[in-house]
Amino acid sequence: LAPIAMFASIPYVMVVNPAVPVTNIRELIALAKAKPGQLNFASSGNGGSPHLCGELFKTMAGIDIVHIPYKGAAIAMIDVLSGQIPMICTGATALAAHIKAGRVRPLGVASLKRTPLMPELPTISEQGLTGFEVNSWSGLLAPAGTPEPIIRRLHDAVAKIVNSDDMKNFLANVGAEPALLDPREFGAYLKADTAKWAKVVKAANLKVD
């Protein structure tokens, strides 16, 4: 595939059930270290971004927490909300209403800078796990070998749309942020992202079901 443009990003957020006695990432790490193998984290299924977020957290924090996969994000959230599972790391859009209602407690956003969606919430990176980043992104790619002039023309069209007020408002309404990258930047991002998650998968010895 030939990268054309990344155009949007949804940051992930680490949250816990309010019954968990922690208010920030440092306290969560301390609790996990005090209770190795006793804290569970939910995900929408093996190999998905919420799963990988938890595995990256385990690796970078040097803690032992247990992955509990579900058959979908909605089912996973039900058990986090009920307190059956203490924590989950998933997209801000799926969590915003629950955070606002106080049904879960946000500990940190998994982007390198604070999100306008929750500007008061510190990043996980600034709470000690420097460089911690997990998000969902949207982008446009073409078949490999697509002529450069066509790639550039498509990128310019995407850029014009992303920079429009209508698109900015749309992205804000669905909890996403504009994240425009040109073909070279997008290609470099994909290469770095693949290498990053390959390390996490290897370290956690993850297997495809």
CSV table of N, CA, C and O in Angstrom, one decimal, residues 95-192:
chain,number,residue,atom,x,y,z
A,95,LEU,N,-15.5,6.5,26.2
A,95,LEU,CA,-15.4,6.7,27.6
A,95,LEU,C,-16.0,8.0,28.1
A,95,LEU,O,-16.3,8.2,29.2
A,96,ALA,N,-16.1,9.0,27.1
A,96,ALA,CA,-16.5,10.4,27.5
A,96,ALA,C,-17.7,10.5,28.4
A,96,ALA,O,-17.7,11.1,29.4
A,97,ALA,N,-18.8,9.8,28.0
A,97,ALA,CA,-20.1,9.9,28.7
A,97,ALA,C,-19.9,9.2,30.1
A,97,ALA,O,-20.5,9.8,31.1
A,98,HIS,N,-19.2,8.1,30.2
A,98,HIS,CA,-19.0,7.4,31.5
A,98,HIS,C,-18.2,8.3,32.4
A,98,HIS,O,-18.4,8.3,33.6
A,99,ILE,N,-17.2,8.9,31.9
A,99,ILE,CA,-16.3,9.8,32.7
A,99,ILE,C,-17.1,11.0,33.2
A,99,ILE,O,-17.1,11.3,34.4
A,100,LYS,N,-17.9,11.6,32.3
A,100,LYS,CA,-18.7,12.7,32.7
A,100,LYS,C,-19.7,12.4,33.8
A,100,LYS,O,-20.0,13.2,34.7
A,101,ALA,N,-20.3,11.2,33.7
A,101,ALA,CA,-21.3,10.7,34.7
A,101,ALA,C,-20.6,10.2,36.0
A,101,ALA,O,-21.4,9.8,36.9
A,102,GLY,N,-19.3,10.1,36.0
A,102,GLY,CA,-18.6,9.5,37.2
A,102,GLY,C,-18.7,8.0,37.3
A,102,GLY,O,-18.4,7.5,38.4
A,103,ARG,N,-19.0,7.4,36.3
A,103,ARG,CA,-19.1,5.9,36.3
A,103,ARG,C,-17.7,5.2,36.2
A,103,ARG,O,-17.6,4.1,36.6
A,104,VAL,N,-16.7,5.9,35.7
A,104,VAL,CA,-15.4,5.5,35.7
A,104,VAL,C,-14.5,6.7,36.1
A,104,VAL,O,-14.9,7.8,35.9
A,105,ARG,N,-13.3,6.4,36.6
A,105,ARG,CA,-12.4,7.5,36.9
A,105,ARG,C,-11.2,7.5,35.9
A,105,ARG,O,-10.4,6.5,35.8
A,106,PRO,N,-11.0,8.6,35.2
A,106,PRO,CA,-9.9,8.7,34.3
A,106,PRO,C,-8.5,8.9,35.0
A,106,PRO,O,-8.5,9.7,35.9
A,107,LEU,N,-7.5,8.2,34.6
A,107,LEU,CA,-6.2,8.3,35.3
A,107,LEU,C,-5.2,9.0,34.4
A,107,LEU,O,-4.3,9.7,34.9
A,108,GLY,N,-5.3,8.8,33.1
A,108,GLY,CA,-4.4,9.5,32.2
A,108,GLY,C,-4.7,9.2,30.7
A,108,GLY,O,-5.4,8.2,30.4
A,109,VAL,N,-4.4,10.2,29.9
A,109,VAL,CA,-4.7,10.0,28.4
A,109,VAL,C,-3.4,9.5,27.8
A,109,VAL,O,-2.3,9.9,28.1
A,110,ALA,N,-3.6,8.6,26.8
A,110,ALA,CA,-2.4,7.9,26.2
A,110,ALA,C,-1.9,8.6,25.0
A,110,ALA,O,-1.5,7.9,24.0
A,111,SER,N,-2.0,9.9,24.9
A,111,SER,CA,-1.4,10.6,23.8
A,111,SER,C,-0.2,11.4,24.4
A,111,SER,O,0.0,11.5,25.6
A,112,LEU,N,0.7,11.9,23.5
A,112,LEU,CA,1.9,12.6,23.9
A,112,LEU,C,1.6,14.0,24.4
A,112,LEU,O,2.4,14.6,25.1
A,113,LYS,N,0.4,14.5,24.0
A,113,LYS,CA,0.0,15.8,24.6
A,113,LYS,C,-1.4,15.7,25.0
A,113,LYS,O,-2.2,14.8,24.6
A,114,ARG,N,-1.8,16.5,25.9
A,114,ARG,CA,-3.2,16.5,26.5
A,114,ARG,C,-4.2,16.7,25.3
A,114,ARG,O,-4.0,17.5,24.4
A,115,THR,N,-5.3,16.0,25.5
A,115,THR,CA,-6.4,16.1,24.5
A,115,THR,C,-7.3,17.3,24.8
A,115,THR,O,-7.7,17.4,26.0
A,116,PRO,N,-7.8,18.0,23.8
A,116,PRO,CA,-8.8,19.1,24.0
A,116,PRO,C,-10.1,18.5,24.5
A,116,PRO,O,-10.9,19.2,25.1
A,117,LEU,N,-10.3,17.2,24.3
A,117,LEU,CA,-11.5,16.6,24.8
A,117,LEU,C,-11.6,16.6,26.4
A,117,LEU,O,-12.6,16.7,27.0
A,118,MET,N,-10.4,16.4,27.0
A,118,MET,CA,-10.2,16.4,28.4
A,118,MET,C,-9.0,17.1,28.8
A,118,MET,O,-8.0,16.5,29.3
A,119,PRO,N,-8.9,18.5,28.6
A,119,PRO,CA,-7.7,19.2,28.8
A,119,PRO,C,-7.1,19.2,30.2
A,119,PRO,O,-5.9,19.4,30.4
A,120,GLU,N,-7.9,18.9,31.2
A,120,GLU,CA,-7.4,18.8,32.6
A,120,GLU,C,-6.8,17.5,32.9
A,120,GLU,O,-6.1,17.3,34.0
A,121,LEU,N,-6.9,16.5,32.1
A,121,LEU,CA,-6.4,15.1,32.3
A,121,LEU,C,-4.9,15.0,31.9
A,121,LEU,O,-4.7,15.2,30.7
A,122,PRO,N,-4.0,14.7,32.8
A,122,PRO,CA,-2.6,14.6,32.4
A,122,PRO,C,-2.4,13.4,31.5
A,122,PRO,O,-3.1,12.4,31.6
A,123,THR,N,-1.4,13.5,30.7
A,123,THR,CA,-1.0,12.3,29.9
A,123,THR,C,-0.4,11.2,30.7
A,123,THR,O,0.2,11.5,31.8
A,124,ILE,N,-0.4,10.0,30.3
A,124,ILE,CA,0.3,8.9,31.0
A,124,ILE,C,1.8,9.2,30.8
A,124,ILE,O,2.6,8.9,31.8
A,125,SER,N,2.2,9.8,29.7
A,125,SER,CA,3.7,10.1,29.5
A,125,SER,C,4.2,11.1,30.6
A,125,SER,O,5.3,10.9,31.1
A,126,GLU,N,3.4,12.1,30.9
A,126,GLU,CA,3.9,13.1,31.8
A,126,GLU,C,3.8,12.6,33.3
A,126,GLU,O,4.3,13.3,34.2
A,127,GLN,N,3.2,11.4,33.5
A,127,GLN,CA,3.1,10.9,34.8
A,127,GLN,C,4.1,9.8,35.0
A,127,GLN,O,4.0,9.0,36.0
A,128,GLY,N,5.2,9.8,34.2
A,128,GLY,CA,6.3,8.9,34.5
A,128,GLY,C,6.6,7.9,33.4
A,128,GLY,O,7.8,7.4,33.3
A,129,LEU,N,5.6,7.5,32.5
A,129,LEU,CA,5.9,6.6,31.5
A,129,LEU,C,6.2,7.3,30.2
A,129,LEU,O,5.3,7.4,29.3
A,130,THR,N,7.3,7.9,30.1
A,130,THR,CA,7.7,8.8,29.0
A,130,THR,C,7.6,8.2,27.7
A,130,THR,O,8.1,7.1,27.5
A,131,GLY,N,6.8,8.8,26.8
A,131,GLY,CA,6.7,8.3,25.4
A,131,GLY,C,5.5,7.3,25.2
A,131,GLY,O,5.3,6.8,24.1
A,132,PHE,N,4.7,7.1,26.3
A,132,PHE,CA,3.6,6.2,26.2
A,132,PHE,C,2.5,6.8,25.3
A,132,PHE,O,2.1,7.9,25.5
A,133,GLU,N,2.2,6.1,24.3
A,133,GLU,CA,1.2,6.6,23.3
A,133,GLU,C,0.4,5.5,22.7
A,133,GLU,O,1.0,4.5,22.1
A,134,VAL,N,-0.9,5.6,22.8
A,134,VAL,CA,-1.8,4.6,22.1
A,134,VAL,C,-3.0,5.4,21.6
A,134,VAL,O,-3.6,6.2,22.3
A,135,ASN,N,-3.3,5.2,20.3
A,135,ASN,CA,-4.5,5.9,19.8
A,135,ASN,C,-5.1,5.1,18.6
A,135,ASN,O,-4.5,4.1,18.2
A,136,SER,N,-6.2,5.5,18.2
A,136,SER,CA,-6.8,5.0,16.9
A,136,SER,C,-6.7,6.1,15.9
A,136,SER,O,-7.0,7.2,16.2
A,137,TRP,N,-6.2,5.7,14.7
A,137,TRP,CA,-6.1,6.8,13.7
A,137,TRP,C,-6.9,6.4,12.4
A,137,TRP,O,-7.2,5.2,12.2
A,138,SER,N,-7.2,7.4,11.6
A,138,SER,CA,-7.8,7.2,10.4
A,138,SER,C,-6.9,7.8,9.3
A,138,SER,O,-6.4,8.9,9.4
A,139,GLY,N,-6.8,7.0,8.2
A,139,GLY,CA,-6.0,7.5,7.1
A,139,GLY,C,-6.4,6.9,5.8
A,139,GLY,O,-7.3,6.1,5.7
A,140,LEU,N,-5.8,7.4,4.7
A,140,LEU,CA,-6.1,7.0,3.4
A,140,LEU,C,-4.8,6.4,2.7
A,140,LEU,O,-3.8,7.0,2.8
A,141,LEU,N,-5.0,5.3,2.1
A,141,LEU,CA,-3.9,4.6,1.4
A,141,LEU,C,-4.4,4.2,0.0
A,141,LEU,O,-5.6,3.9,-0.2
A,142,ALA,N,-3.4,4.0,-0.9
A,142,ALA,CA,-3.7,3.6,-2.3
A,142,ALA,C,-2.9,2.3,-2.5
A,142,ALA,O,-2.0,2.0,-1.8
A,143,PRO,N,-3.2,1.6,-3.6
A,143,PRO,CA,-2.4,0.4,-4.0
A,143,PRO,C,-1.0,0.8,-4.2
A,143,PRO,O,-0.7,1.9,-4.7
A,144,ALA,N,-0.1,-0.1,-3.8
A,144,ALA,CA,1.4,0.2,-4.1
A,144,ALA,C,1.6,0.4,-5.6
A,144,ALA,O,0.9,-0.2,-6.4
A,145,GLY,N,2.4,1.3,-5.9
A,145,GLY,CA,2.7,1.6,-7.3
A,145,GLY,C,1.9,2.7,-7.9
A,145,GLY,O,2.0,3.1,-9.1
A,146,THR,N,0.9,3.3,-7.1
A,146,THR,CA,0.1,4.4,-7.6
A,146,THR,C,1.0,5.6,-7.9
A,146,THR,O,1.9,5.9,-7.1
A,147,PRO,N,0.9,6.2,-9.1
A,147,PRO,CA,1.8,7.3,-9.5
A,147,PRO,C,1.8,8.4,-8.5
A,147,PRO,O,0.8,8.8,-7.9
A,148,GLU,N,3.0,9.0,-8.3
A,148,GLU,CA,3.2,10.1,-7.3
A,148,GLU,C,2.3,11.3,-7.5
A,148,GLU,O,1.7,11.8,-6.6
A,149,PRO,N,2.0,11.7,-8.8
A,149,PRO,CA,1.1,12.8,-9.0
A,149,PRO,C,-0.3,12.6,-8.5
A,149,PRO,O,-0.9,13.5,-7.9
A,150,ILE,N,-0.7,11.3,-8.6
A,150,ILE,CA,-2.1,11.0,-8.1
A,150,ILE,C,-2.1,11.0,-6.6
A,150,ILE,O,-3.0,11.5,-5.9
A,151,ILE,N,-1.0,10.4,-6.0
A,151,ILE,CA,-0.9,10.4,-4.5
A,151,ILE,C,-0.9,11.9,-4.0
A,151,ILE,O,-1.6,12.2,-3.0
A,152,ARG,N,-0.2,12.7,-4.6
A,152,ARG,CA,-0.1,14.1,-4.2
A,152,ARG,C,-1.4,14.8,-4.4
A,152,ARG,O,-1.9,15.6,-3.5
A,153,ARG,N,-2.1,14.6,-5.5
A,153,ARG,CA,-3.4,15.2,-5.7
A,153,ARG,C,-4.4,14.7,-4.7
A,153,ARG,O,-5.2,15.6,-4.2
A,154,LEU,N,-4.4,13.4,-4.3
A,154,LEU,CA,-5.3,12.9,-3.3
A,154,LEU,C,-5.0,13.5,-2.0
A,154,LEU,O,-5.9,13.9,-1.2
A,155,HIS,N,-3.7,13.6,-1.6
A,155,HIS,CA,-3.3,14.2,-0.3
A,155,HIS,C,-3.8,15.6,-0.2
A,155,HIS,O,-4.4,16.1,0.8
A,156,ASP,N,-3.6,16.4,-1.3
A,156,ASP,CA,-4.0,17.8,-1.2
A,156,ASP,C,-5.5,18.0,-1.1
A,156,ASP,O,-6.0,18.9,-0.4
A,157,ALA,N,-6.3,17.0,-1.7
A,157,ALA,CA,-7.8,17.1,-1.5
A,157,ALA,C,-8.2,16.7,-0.1
A,157,ALA,O,-9.0,17.4,0.5
A,158,VAL,N,-7.5,15.7,0.5
A,158,VAL,CA,-7.7,15.4,1.9
A,158,VAL,C,-7.4,16.5,2.8
A,158,VAL,O,-8.1,16.9,3.8
A,159,ALA,N,-6.3,17.1,2.6
A,159,ALA,CA,-5.8,18.3,3.4
A,159,ALA,C,-6.8,19.4,3.4
A,159,ALA,O,-7.1,20.0,4.5
A,160,LYS,N,-7.3,19.7,2.2
A,160,LYS,CA,-8.3,20.7,2.1
A,160,LYS,C,-9.6,20.4,3.0
A,160,LYS,O,-10.1,21.3,3.6
A,161,ILE,N,-10.0,19.2,2.9
A,161,ILE,CA,-11.2,18.8,3.7
A,161,ILE,C,-10.9,18.8,5.2
A,161,ILE,O,-11.7,19.4,6.0
A,162,VAL,N,-9.8,18.3,5.6
A,162,VAL,CA,-9.4,18.2,7.0
A,162,VAL,C,-9.3,19.6,7.6
A,162,VAL,O,-9.7,19.9,8.8
A,163,ASN,N,-8.8,20.6,6.8
A,163,ASN,CA,-8.7,21.9,7.3
A,163,ASN,C,-9.9,22.8,7.3
A,163,ASN,O,-9.9,23.9,7.7
A,164,SER,N,-11.0,22.2,6.8
A,164,SER,CA,-12.3,22.9,6.7
A,164,SER,C,-13.0,23.0,8.1
A,164,SER,O,-12.8,22.0,8.9
A,165,ASP,N,-13.7,24.0,8.3
A,165,ASP,CA,-14.4,24.1,9.6
A,165,ASP,C,-15.4,23.0,9.8
A,165,ASP,O,-15.6,22.5,10.9
A,166,ASP,N,-16.1,22.6,8.7
A,166,ASP,CA,-17.1,21.5,8.8
A,166,ASP,C,-16.4,20.2,9.3
A,166,ASP,O,-17.0,19.5,10.2
A,167,MET,N,-15.3,19.9,8.7
A,167,MET,CA,-14.6,18.6,9.2
A,167,MET,C,-14.1,18.8,10.6
A,167,MET,O,-14.2,17.8,11.4
A,168,LYS,N,-13.5,19.9,10.9
A,168,LYS,CA,-13.0,20.1,12.3
A,168,LYS,C,-14.2,19.9,13.3
A,168,LYS,O,-14.0,19.3,14.4
A,169,ASN,N,-15.3,20.5,13.0
A,169,ASN,CA,-16.5,20.3,13.9
A,169,ASN,C,-17.0,18.9,13.9
A,169,ASN,O,-17.3,18.4,15.0
A,170,PHE,N,-17.0,18.2,12.8
A,170,PHE,CA,-17.4,16.8,12.7
A,170,PHE,C,-16.5,16.0,13.6
A,170,PHE,O,-17.0,15.2,14.4
A,171,LEU,N,-15.2,16.1,13.5
A,171,LEU,CA,-14.2,15.3,14.2
A,171,LEU,C,-14.4,15.6,15.7
A,171,LEU,O,-14.4,14.7,16.5
A,172,ALA,N,-14.6,16.9,16.1
A,172,ALA,CA,-14.8,17.2,17.5
A,172,ALA,C,-16.0,16.6,18.1
A,172,ALA,O,-16.0,16.1,19.2
A,173,ASN,N,-17.1,16.5,17.3
A,173,ASN,CA,-18.3,15.9,17.7
A,173,ASN,C,-18.2,14.4,18.0
A,173,ASN,O,-19.0,13.9,18.8
A,174,VAL,N,-17.3,13.7,17.2
A,174,VAL,CA,-17.2,12.3,17.4
A,174,VAL,C,-16.0,12.0,18.3
A,174,VAL,O,-15.6,10.8,18.5
A,175,GLY,N,-15.4,13.0,18.9
A,175,GLY,CA,-14.3,12.8,19.8
A,175,GLY,C,-13.0,12.5,19.2
A,175,GLY,O,-12.1,12.0,19.9
A,176,ALA,N,-12.8,12.9,18.0
A,176,ALA,CA,-11.5,12.8,17.3
A,176,ALA,C,-10.8,14.1,17.1
A,176,ALA,O,-11.4,15.2,17.3
A,177,GLU,N,-9.6,14.1,16.8
A,177,GLU,CA,-8.8,15.3,16.6
A,177,GLU,C,-8.2,15.2,15.2
A,177,GLU,O,-7.8,14.2,14.7
A,178,PRO,N,-8.1,16.4,14.5
A,178,PRO,CA,-7.4,16.4,13.2
A,178,PRO,C,-5.9,16.0,13.4
A,178,PRO,O,-5.3,16.4,14.4
A,179,ALA,N,-5.4,15.2,12.5
A,179,ALA,CA,-4.0,14.7,12.6
A,179,ALA,C,-3.4,14.5,11.2
A,179,ALA,O,-3.2,13.4,10.8
A,180,LEU,N,-3.2,15.6,10.5
A,180,LEU,CA,-2.9,15.6,9.1
A,180,LEU,C,-1.4,15.3,8.9
A,180,LEU,O,-0.5,16.0,9.4
A,181,LEU,N,-1.1,14.2,8.2
A,181,LEU,CA,0.3,13.8,7.9
A,181,LEU,C,0.3,13.6,6.3
A,181,LEU,O,-0.6,13.1,5.7
A,182,ASP,N,1.4,14.1,5.7
A,182,ASP,CA,1.6,13.9,4.3
A,182,ASP,C,2.1,12.5,4.0
A,182,ASP,O,2.4,11.8,4.9
A,183,PRO,N,2.2,12.1,2.7
A,183,PRO,CA,2.6,10.7,2.4
A,183,PRO,C,3.9,10.3,3.1
A,183,PRO,O,4.0,9.2,3.6
A,184,ARG,N,4.9,11.2,3.1
A,184,ARG,CA,6.2,10.8,3.7
A,184,ARG,C,6.1,10.6,5.2
A,184,ARG,O,6.5,9.6,5.8
A,185,GLU,N,5.4,11.6,5.8
A,185,GLU,CA,5.2,11.5,7.3
A,185,GLU,C,4.4,10.3,7.7
A,185,GLU,O,4.7,9.6,8.7
A,186,PHE,N,3.3,10.1,6.9
A,186,PHE,CA,2.4,8.9,7.2
A,186,PHE,C,3.2,7.6,7.0
A,186,PHE,O,3.0,6.7,7.9
A,187,GLY,N,4.0,7.5,6.0
A,187,GLY,CA,4.8,6.3,5.8
A,187,GLY,C,5.7,6.1,6.9
A,187,GLY,O,5.9,4.9,7.4
A,188,ALA,N,6.4,7.1,7.4
A,188,ALA,CA,7.3,7.0,8.5
A,188,ALA,C,6.6,6.6,9.8
A,188,ALA,O,7.1,5.8,10.6
A,189,TYR,N,5.4,7.2,10.0
A,189,TYR,CA,4.6,6.8,11.2
A,189,TYR,C,4.2,5.3,11.1
A,189,TYR,O,4.3,4.7,12.2
A,190,LEU,N,3.7,4.9,10.0
A,190,LEU,CA,3.3,3.5,9.9
A,190,LEU,C,4.5,2.5,10.2
A,190,LEU,O,4.3,1.5,10.9
A,191,LYS,N,5.7,2.9,9.7
A,191,LYS,CA,6.9,2.0,9.9
A,191,LYS,C,7.2,2.0,11.4
A,191,LYS,O,7.5,0.9,12.0
A,192,ALA,N,7.2,3.2,12.0
A,192,ALA,CA,7.5,3.3,13.5
A,192,ALA,C,6.5,2.6,14.3
A,192,ALA,O,6.8,1.9,15.3
